[in-house]
Amino acid sequence: MLNTDLTTNSKLDDIVSSDLLAMKDFIFRNIDDEGIRLASDIISHLVRSGGKKIRPKLIFIICKMLNYSREDRIKVAASVEFIHNATLLHDDVLDESEARHGVKTANKVWGNKSSILVGDLLLTLAFRWLIECGNLNILSILSAASHSLVKGEIKQMTTRFNPYMVRRNYFDIIGKKTASLFSACCEAASVMSGATSDEAERLKNFGFNFGMAFQIIDDTLDYTADQGTSGKQVGKDFFEGKITFPAIVAYEKGSSVEQKFWEKCFSSVGSNFDQALHYINRQNAVQLSIEKARYYVNMALDNISDFSDSLYKTALTDFLNASIARQA
Ligand code: FPP
Ligand code: MG
């Protein structure tokens, strides 16, 4: 049943703060038992390093919007946060990243082997908690999303540049590596809350479109962000030869000289970041990327337009808009 209580404060932080605390508490109570010092050091590092907790927040807002308050939502959110943290531990090894959220990555502090193994540990813990929830639908949704994440990452690593497929490949990759988990969170929260299949489908699509917009902005910030604000190394995608939306736009709109420059970057790795920024700016690629993200935001807004107005729906909308306006 839909919760249409409009009387309380509509600020997102007020809505999710006690659930987030409960999730953190659940995590720390349940990793102590592992008795593995390395794991708890890395998990504490991740939990305290100021990640945005977007995925659990989506679960908590949707559960509230659908009037669901049973304890298992905390376990599902903790599982999703651990699946996400496992992907970050592995991703930072693959990308040889040095900083995330303004702090040293686990691979820099503890090394690659520790990051990979603790990533594996988080993944197995997440699935143990999901099994404890006893809901095969939720388990199925989150295992499918985890499978999709890995496929997206493999496709990103193995796909060679092809001018005719570059956009299609990019959207397929970000759909799998990012939007799939956003979508799964929204669908899992809906299913848990007893939503109708139509409501669950709309929220699942909302999450997918939210995730697409989020990753396009993430990829745009790689070209525009200020290192201090972003907390990551700016230009990292470019130096790795990662083909992202701003570069695709600059490539497609560029002169033949510009296209040759980008083809070289896409086929190996980029080295002249100033030149790339110059071409990105010349082709208005940042603005066009933000417009593309906005296109997904509008689709997401459309996905939830039929839900009754409530402070939770407002929070969901504000959360989506803030994710596009973000600088980090
Ligand atoms: C961040 O992308 C990476 C992801 C969203 C997915 C990473 C997935 C894996 C490494 C597969 C492992 C999966 C499991 C389930 C353990 P990015 O590098 O573009 O973003 P960033 O700038 O935040 O690093
Ligand atoms: Mg990365």
PDB file of N, CA and C in Angstrom, residues 38 42 89 92-93 105-119:
ATOM      1  N   LEU A  38      42.207  -8.454   8.702  1.00  0.00           N
ATOM      2  CA  LEU A  38      42.381  -7.744   7.435  1.00  0.00           C
ATOM      3  C   LEU A  38      41.030  -7.313   6.874  1.00  0.00           C
ATOM      4  N   ILE A  42      39.676  -3.461   6.191  1.00  0.00           N
ATOM      5  CA  ILE A  42      39.289  -2.950   4.863  1.00  0.00           C
ATOM      6  C   ILE A  42      37.819  -2.532   4.855  1.00  0.00           C
ATOM      7  N   LEU A  89      36.212  -2.688  -4.831  1.00  0.00           N
ATOM      8  CA  LEU A  89      37.531  -3.263  -4.491  1.00  0.00           C
ATOM      9  C   LEU A  89      38.158  -3.884  -5.738  1.00  0.00           C
ATOM     10  N   ASP A  92      38.964  -1.106  -8.513  1.00  0.00           N
ATOM     11  CA  ASP A  92      40.154  -0.286  -8.249  1.00  0.00           C
ATOM     12  C   ASP A  92      41.441  -1.061  -8.519  1.00  0.00           C
ATOM     13  N   VAL A  93      41.378  -2.385  -8.391  1.00  0.00           N
ATOM     14  CA  VAL A  93      42.546  -3.200  -8.776  1.00  0.00           C
ATOM     15  C   VAL A  93      42.685  -3.167 -10.303  1.00  0.00           C
ATOM     16  N   THR A 105      42.853   4.258  -2.060  1.00  0.00           N
ATOM     17  CA  THR A 105      42.081   3.029  -2.288  1.00  0.00           C
ATOM     18  C   THR A 105      42.699   1.881  -1.481  1.00  0.00           C
ATOM     19  N   ALA A 106      41.872   0.848  -1.233  1.00  0.00           N
ATOM     20  CA  ALA A 106      42.340  -0.307  -0.447  1.00  0.00           C
ATOM     21  C   ALA A 106      43.525  -0.983  -1.124  1.00  0.00           C
ATOM     22  N   ASN A 107      43.517  -1.027  -2.470  1.00  0.00           N
ATOM     23  CA  ASN A 107      44.639  -1.666  -3.168  1.00  0.00           C
ATOM     24  C   ASN A 107      45.947  -0.919  -2.941  1.00  0.00           C
ATOM     25  N   LYS A 108      45.846   0.405  -2.734  1.00  0.00           N
ATOM     26  CA  LYS A 108      47.063   1.180  -2.451  1.00  0.00           C
ATOM     27  C   LYS A 108      47.532   0.952  -1.018  1.00  0.00           C
ATOM     28  N   VAL A 109      46.567   0.806  -0.107  1.00  0.00           N
ATOM     29  CA  VAL A 109      46.946   0.646   1.312  1.00  0.00           C
ATOM     30  C   VAL A 109      47.342  -0.807   1.612  1.00  0.00           C
ATOM     31  N   TRP A 110      46.526  -1.780   1.153  1.00  0.00           N
ATOM     32  CA  TRP A 110      46.755  -3.182   1.548  1.00  0.00           C
ATOM     33  C   TRP A 110      47.273  -4.070   0.409  1.00  0.00           C
ATOM     34  N   GLY A 111      47.248  -3.524  -0.842  1.00  0.00           N
ATOM     35  CA  GLY A 111      47.724  -4.318  -1.988  1.00  0.00           C
ATOM     36  C   GLY A 111      46.590  -5.015  -2.730  1.00  0.00           C
ATOM     37  N   ASN A 112      46.903  -5.447  -3.963  1.00  0.00           N
ATOM     38  CA  ASN A 112      45.893  -6.044  -4.842  1.00  0.00           C
ATOM     39  C   ASN A 112      45.321  -7.355  -4.297  1.00  0.00           C
ATOM     40  N   LYS A 113      46.202  -8.202  -3.773  1.00  0.00           N
ATOM     41  CA  LYS A 113      45.728  -9.520  -3.335  1.00  0.00           C
ATOM     42  C   LYS A 113      44.680  -9.375  -2.233  1.00  0.00           C
ATOM     43  N   SER A 114      44.984  -8.487  -1.269  1.00  0.00           N
ATOM     44  CA  SER A 114      44.042  -8.281  -0.159  1.00  0.00           C
ATOM     45  C   SER A 114      42.720  -7.731  -0.683  1.00  0.00           C
ATOM     46  N   SER A 115      42.804  -6.780  -1.623  1.00  0.00           N
ATOM     47  CA  SER A 115      41.571  -6.175  -2.158  1.00  0.00           C
ATOM     48  C   SER A 115      40.711  -7.215  -2.855  1.00  0.00           C
ATOM     49  N   ILE A 116      41.343  -8.062  -3.629  1.00  0.00           N
ATOM     50  CA  ILE A 116      40.561  -9.067  -4.373  1.00  0.00           C
ATOM     51  C   ILE A 116      39.906 -10.043  -3.394  1.00  0.00           C
ATOM     52  N   LEU A 117      40.681 -10.519  -2.431  1.00  0.00           N
ATOM     53  CA  LEU A 117      40.121 -11.519  -1.511  1.00  0.00           C
ATOM     54  C   LEU A 117      39.034 -10.933  -0.618  1.00  0.00           C
ATOM     55  N   VAL A 118      39.249  -9.700  -0.154  1.00  0.00           N
ATOM     56  CA  VAL A 118      38.213  -9.106   0.699  1.00  0.00           C
ATOM     57  C   VAL A 118      36.975  -8.780  -0.149  1.00  0.00           C
ATOM     58  N   GLY A 119      37.179  -8.408  -1.408  1.00  0.00           N
ATOM     59  CA  GLY A 119      36.041  -8.233  -2.328  1.00  0.00           C
ATOM     60  C   GLY A 119      35.248  -9.529  -2.415  1.00  0.00           C
TER      61      GLY A 119
END
